[in-house]
Tab-separated table of C-alpha atoms in Angstrom:
chain	number	residue	atom	x	y	z
M	1	UNK	CA	52.177	15.450	-34.677
M	2	UNK	CA	52.104	12.985	-37.272
M	3	UNK	CA	56.169	12.235	-37.131
M	4	UNK	CA	55.807	12.330	-33.097
M	5	UNK	CA	52.938	9.491	-33.134
M	6	UNK	CA	55.156	7.670	-35.816
M	7	UNK	CA	57.943	7.824	-33.727
M	8	UNK	CA	56.115	6.444	-30.635
M	9	UNK	CA	55.524	3.605	-32.828
M	10	UNK	CA	51.851	4.551	-33.447
M	11	UNK	CA	49.726	4.296	-36.880
M	12	UNK	CA	49.196	8.094	-37.731
M	13	UNK	CA	47.868	9.243	-41.194
M	14	UNK	CA	47.502	12.631	-42.522
M	15	UNK	CA	44.784	14.172	-45.199
M	16	UNK	CA	41.775	15.704	-45.190
M	17	UNK	CA	39.436	12.962	-43.482
M	18	UNK	CA	36.130	14.054	-45.407
M	19	UNK	CA	37.610	12.132	-48.785
M	20	UNK	CA	36.869	8.151	-48.298
M	21	UNK	CA	39.539	7.150	-50.102
M	22	UNK	CA	41.542	8.390	-46.939
M	23	UNK	CA	38.938	6.815	-44.737
M	24	UNK	CA	39.366	3.762	-46.689
M	25	UNK	CA	43.328	4.008	-46.459
M	26	UNK	CA	42.759	3.651	-43.027
M	27	UNK	CA	40.987	0.636	-42.784
M	28	UNK	CA	37.409	1.338	-42.479
M	29	UNK	CA	35.811	-1.093	-44.508
M	30	UNK	CA	37.365	-3.451	-42.018
M	31	UNK	CA	37.106	-0.837	-38.854
M	32	UNK	CA	34.636	-1.741	-35.863
M	33	UNK	CA	34.701	1.723	-34.466
M	34	UNK	CA	34.914	5.446	-35.916
M	35	UNK	CA	35.370	8.489	-33.889
M	36	UNK	CA	35.242	11.736	-35.291
M	37	UNK	CA	36.296	14.787	-32.959
M	38	UNK	CA	37.354	17.438	-35.467
M	39	UNK	CA	35.341	20.989	-35.027
M	40	UNK	CA	34.486	21.423	-38.542
M	41	UNK	CA	30.386	20.849	-38.943
M	42	UNK	CA	30.773	20.617	-42.410
M	43	UNK	CA	33.192	17.611	-42.412
M	44	UNK	CA	31.682	16.174	-39.368
M	45	UNK	CA	28.841	15.472	-41.641
M	46	UNK	CA	30.241	14.202	-44.587
M	47	UNK	CA	32.567	11.986	-42.461
M	48	UNK	CA	29.478	10.222	-40.668
M	49	UNK	CA	27.134	10.051	-44.208
M	50	UNK	CA	29.905	8.898	-45.836
M	51	UNK	CA	31.935	6.362	-43.514
M	52	UNK	CA	28.238	4.456	-42.520
M	53	UNK	CA	27.939	4.689	-46.316
M	54	UNK	CA	31.173	2.477	-47.286
M	55	UNK	CA	30.982	0.294	-43.511
M	56	UNK	CA	27.258	0.197	-42.581
M	57	UNK	CA	28.012	-2.279	-39.845
M	58	UNK	CA	30.348	0.212	-38.229
M	59	UNK	CA	30.303	1.738	-35.306
M	60	UNK	CA	30.228	6.306	-34.633
M	61	UNK	CA	31.521	7.698	-32.256
M	62	UNK	CA	30.583	11.595	-32.938
M	63	UNK	CA	32.019	14.764	-30.973
M	64	UNK	CA	30.241	18.441	-31.903
M	65	UNK	CA	30.548	21.440	-30.438
M	66	UNK	CA	27.076	22.717	-31.719
M	67	UNK	CA	23.876	20.862	-29.856
M	68	UNK	CA	21.876	21.499	-33.313
M	69	UNK	CA	23.742	19.157	-35.139
M	70	UNK	CA	22.791	16.038	-32.939
M	71	UNK	CA	19.825	15.202	-35.026
M	72	UNK	CA	21.176	15.934	-38.047
M	73	UNK	CA	24.603	13.287	-37.080
M	74	UNK	CA	22.046	10.842	-35.555
M	75	UNK	CA	20.130	10.720	-38.871
M	76	UNK	CA	23.023	10.724	-41.221
M	77	UNK	CA	24.276	7.364	-39.179
M	78	UNK	CA	26.010	8.268	-35.637
M	79	UNK	CA	25.410	6.137	-32.738
M	80	UNK	CA	26.303	8.069	-30.465
M	81	UNK	CA	27.059	11.860	-30.184
M	82	UNK	CA	28.847	13.734	-27.768
M	83	UNK	CA	28.107	17.590	-27.970
M	84	UNK	CA	30.556	19.801	-25.590
M	85	UNK	CA	27.646	21.547	-24.252
M	86	UNK	CA	25.697	19.202	-22.517
M	87	UNK	CA	29.190	17.580	-21.470
M	88	UNK	CA	29.971	20.375	-19.328
M	89	UNK	CA	25.948	20.901	-17.717
M	90	UNK	CA	27.004	16.992	-16.844
M	91	UNK	CA	30.243	17.642	-15.076
M	92	UNK	CA	28.723	20.558	-13.481
M	93	UNK	CA	25.842	18.123	-12.163
M	94	UNK	CA	27.852	15.563	-11.082
M	95	UNK	CA	30.207	18.423	-8.876
M	96	UNK	CA	26.932	19.854	-7.514
M	97	UNK	CA	25.978	16.145	-6.197
M	98	UNK	CA	29.149	15.380	-4.728
M	99	UNK	CA	29.193	18.759	-3.215
M	100	UNK	CA	25.922	17.571	-1.457
M	101	UNK	CA	28.189	14.151	-0.187
M	102	UNK	CA	26.054	12.168	-2.821
M	103	UNK	CA	27.375	8.021	-2.501
M	104	UNK	CA	29.913	7.852	-6.158
M	105	UNK	CA	27.661	5.125	-7.237
M	106	UNK	CA	24.324	7.087	-7.295
M	107	UNK	CA	25.816	9.781	-8.991
M	108	UNK	CA	27.454	7.288	-11.729
M	109	UNK	CA	23.677	5.942	-11.859
M	110	UNK	CA	22.541	9.814	-12.311
M	111	UNK	CA	24.867	10.385	-15.263
M	112	UNK	CA	23.975	7.663	-17.542
M	113	UNK	CA	20.402	8.370	-16.958
M	114	UNK	CA	21.337	11.657	-18.647
M	115	UNK	CA	23.275	10.254	-21.368
M	116	UNK	CA	21.304	7.860	-22.429
M	117	UNK	CA	19.044	8.152	-25.364
M	118	UNK	CA	21.248	10.491	-27.017
M	119	UNK	CA	20.939	12.845	-24.231
M	120	UNK	CA	16.819	13.281	-24.580
M	121	UNK	CA	16.662	13.916	-21.014
M	122	UNK	CA	18.563	17.722	-22.162
M	123	UNK	CA	16.894	17.942	-25.326
M	124	UNK	CA	13.256	17.241	-23.945
M	125	UNK	CA	13.488	18.779	-19.922
M	126	UNK	CA	10.166	17.836	-19.740
M	127	UNK	CA	10.732	14.040	-18.487
M	128	UNK	CA	13.834	15.083	-16.658
M	129	UNK	CA	11.524	14.881	-13.030
M	130	UNK	CA	10.558	10.932	-14.013
M	131	UNK	CA	14.301	10.192	-14.969
M	132	UNK	CA	15.413	12.039	-11.667
M	133	UNK	CA	13.302	10.683	-9.777
M	134	UNK	CA	15.238	8.450	-7.923
M	135	UNK	CA	17.754	10.758	-6.658
M	136	UNK	CA	14.965	12.819	-4.697
M	137	UNK	CA	14.493	9.447	-2.372
M	138	UNK	CA	18.450	9.640	-1.845
M	139	UNK	CA	18.596	13.072	-0.891
M	140	UNK	CA	15.944	12.459	1.445
M	141	UNK	CA	17.961	9.270	3.247
M	142	UNK	CA	20.891	9.334	5.399
M	143	UNK	CA	24.575	10.016	4.002
M	144	UNK	CA	27.598	9.572	5.090
M	145	UNK	CA	30.953	11.378	4.766
M	146	UNK	CA	34.578	12.006	6.155
M	147	UNK	CA	36.385	15.351	7.604
M	148	UNK	CA	40.204	15.322	7.389
M	149	UNK	CA	42.031	18.031	10.929
M	150	UNK	CA	44.482	19.114	8.860
M	151	UNK	CA	47.783	20.676	10.076
M	152	UNK	CA	46.634	24.314	12.164
M	153	UNK	CA	43.436	23.673	12.322
M	154	UNK	CA	41.828	24.977	15.602
M	155	UNK	CA	39.147	21.897	16.072
M	156	UNK	CA	42.513	19.777	16.986
M	157	UNK	CA	42.606	19.768	20.664
M	158	UNK	CA	38.999	20.564	21.478
M	159	UNK	CA	36.627	17.782	22.163
M	160	UNK	CA	33.268	16.569	20.959
M	161	UNK	CA	31.385	17.978	23.459
M	162	UNK	CA	33.164	21.501	23.475
M	163	UNK	CA	32.049	21.594	19.047
M	164	UNK	CA	28.255	20.582	19.909
M	165	UNK	CA	27.703	18.976	16.017
M	166	UNK	CA	24.774	17.472	17.212
M	167	UNK	CA	23.347	20.450	18.880
M	168	UNK	CA	24.187	22.795	16.007
M	169	UNK	CA	23.701	20.755	13.582
M	170	UNK	CA	22.136	17.164	13.677
M	171	UNK	CA	24.897	15.281	12.418
M	172	UNK	CA	26.826	12.817	14.213
M	173	UNK	CA	30.457	11.580	14.506
M	174	UNK	CA	30.137	7.751	14.934
M	175	UNK	CA	34.007	7.045	14.393
M	176	UNK	CA	37.441	9.154	14.537
M	177	UNK	CA	40.622	6.888	12.193
M	178	UNK	CA	43.791	7.495	14.076
M	179	UNK	CA	46.613	6.460	12.902
M	180	UNK	CA	44.817	3.453	11.085
M	181	UNK	CA	42.483	2.812	13.788
M	182	UNK	CA	39.285	3.353	13.891
M	183	UNK	CA	38.313	4.951	17.585
M	184	UNK	CA	34.075	4.048	16.941
M	185	UNK	CA	31.546	5.841	18.747
M	186	UNK	CA	33.550	8.600	20.368
M	187	UNK	CA	32.039	9.495	23.660
M	188	UNK	CA	31.525	13.733	24.305
M	189	UNK	CA	34.972	13.938	25.976
M	190	UNK	CA	37.227	12.094	22.931
M	191	UNK	CA	39.650	14.942	22.215
M	192	UNK	CA	40.439	15.428	18.392
M	193	UNK	CA	44.276	15.838	17.488
M	194	UNK	CA	45.503	16.723	14.174
M	195	UNK	CA	45.647	14.286	10.929
M	196	UNK	CA	42.570	12.583	12.468
M	197	UNK	CA	39.485	11.716	9.932
M	198	UNK	CA	35.802	12.349	11.467
M	199	UNK	CA	33.254	9.912	10.645
M	200	UNK	CA	30.064	11.989	10.189
M	201	UNK	CA	26.116	10.537	9.226
M	202	UNK	CA	23.423	12.971	8.982
M	203	UNK	CA	20.861	14.179	6.202
M	204	UNK	CA	22.785	16.271	3.383
M	205	UNK	CA	21.929	19.453	4.748
M	206	UNK	CA	22.893	18.119	8.112
M	207	UNK	CA	26.281	17.105	6.907
M	208	UNK	CA	26.886	20.858	5.209
M	209	UNK	CA	25.602	22.468	8.086
M	210	UNK	CA	28.538	20.059	10.061
M	211	UNK	CA	31.071	21.098	7.342
M	212	UNK	CA	30.630	24.393	7.988
M	213	UNK	CA	30.913	24.156	11.502
M	214	UNK	CA	34.612	22.224	11.110
M	215	UNK	CA	35.375	25.061	8.359
M	216	UNK	CA	35.096	28.160	10.250
M	217	UNK	CA	36.548	26.440	13.201
M	218	UNK	CA	39.972	25.457	11.127
M	219	UNK	CA	39.786	29.255	10.123
M	220	UNK	CA	39.450	30.733	12.935
M	221	UNK	CA	43.572	29.257	13.703
M	222	UNK	CA	44.505	29.935	10.258
M	223	UNK	CA	43.094	33.243	10.282
């Protein structure tokens, strides 16, 4: 790996990073940031401690597999600690919100809150309700999403009246994108074609219902 890195013009070093001399030889004393991403918890603690001692102004970003290591690494001088267990939880949380069609900027804001203060929310669950309060208001409001009519989907050739999306789910089709042109406020007799993109509005529950109904319609033709 070292040879490959050097062959691509990268500065690469081989050695035991838990020895201060190795890090100093790499320029630790003048470095702005050090990222520690090894699997050895003992060596990680040693690197953090010695690095901060040699260069108090350096920013230390540390990855750890073990949640129990978080507090100790902060105590030793780490500026940011990323526990893999918590990041897995963050990823699951983000995917759940995406499936509920929460806007991307809201999802990123919630992730920022969770990661803030060293994942304090996950380490101290009692503060979660307060921090995530704004998310509840988003879930209660109307949202917008799109649905693409794929090749072979049974809803192609049917009218909006036949689909009965508003009657069955409460959601509303406010536009249909077709060949780069937006057909706004389509009427009940508007016939859908393959490759159309439906633009729907409704609450997250209404949109969930609409997507289930649309997926069932496509599954009938594909099955």
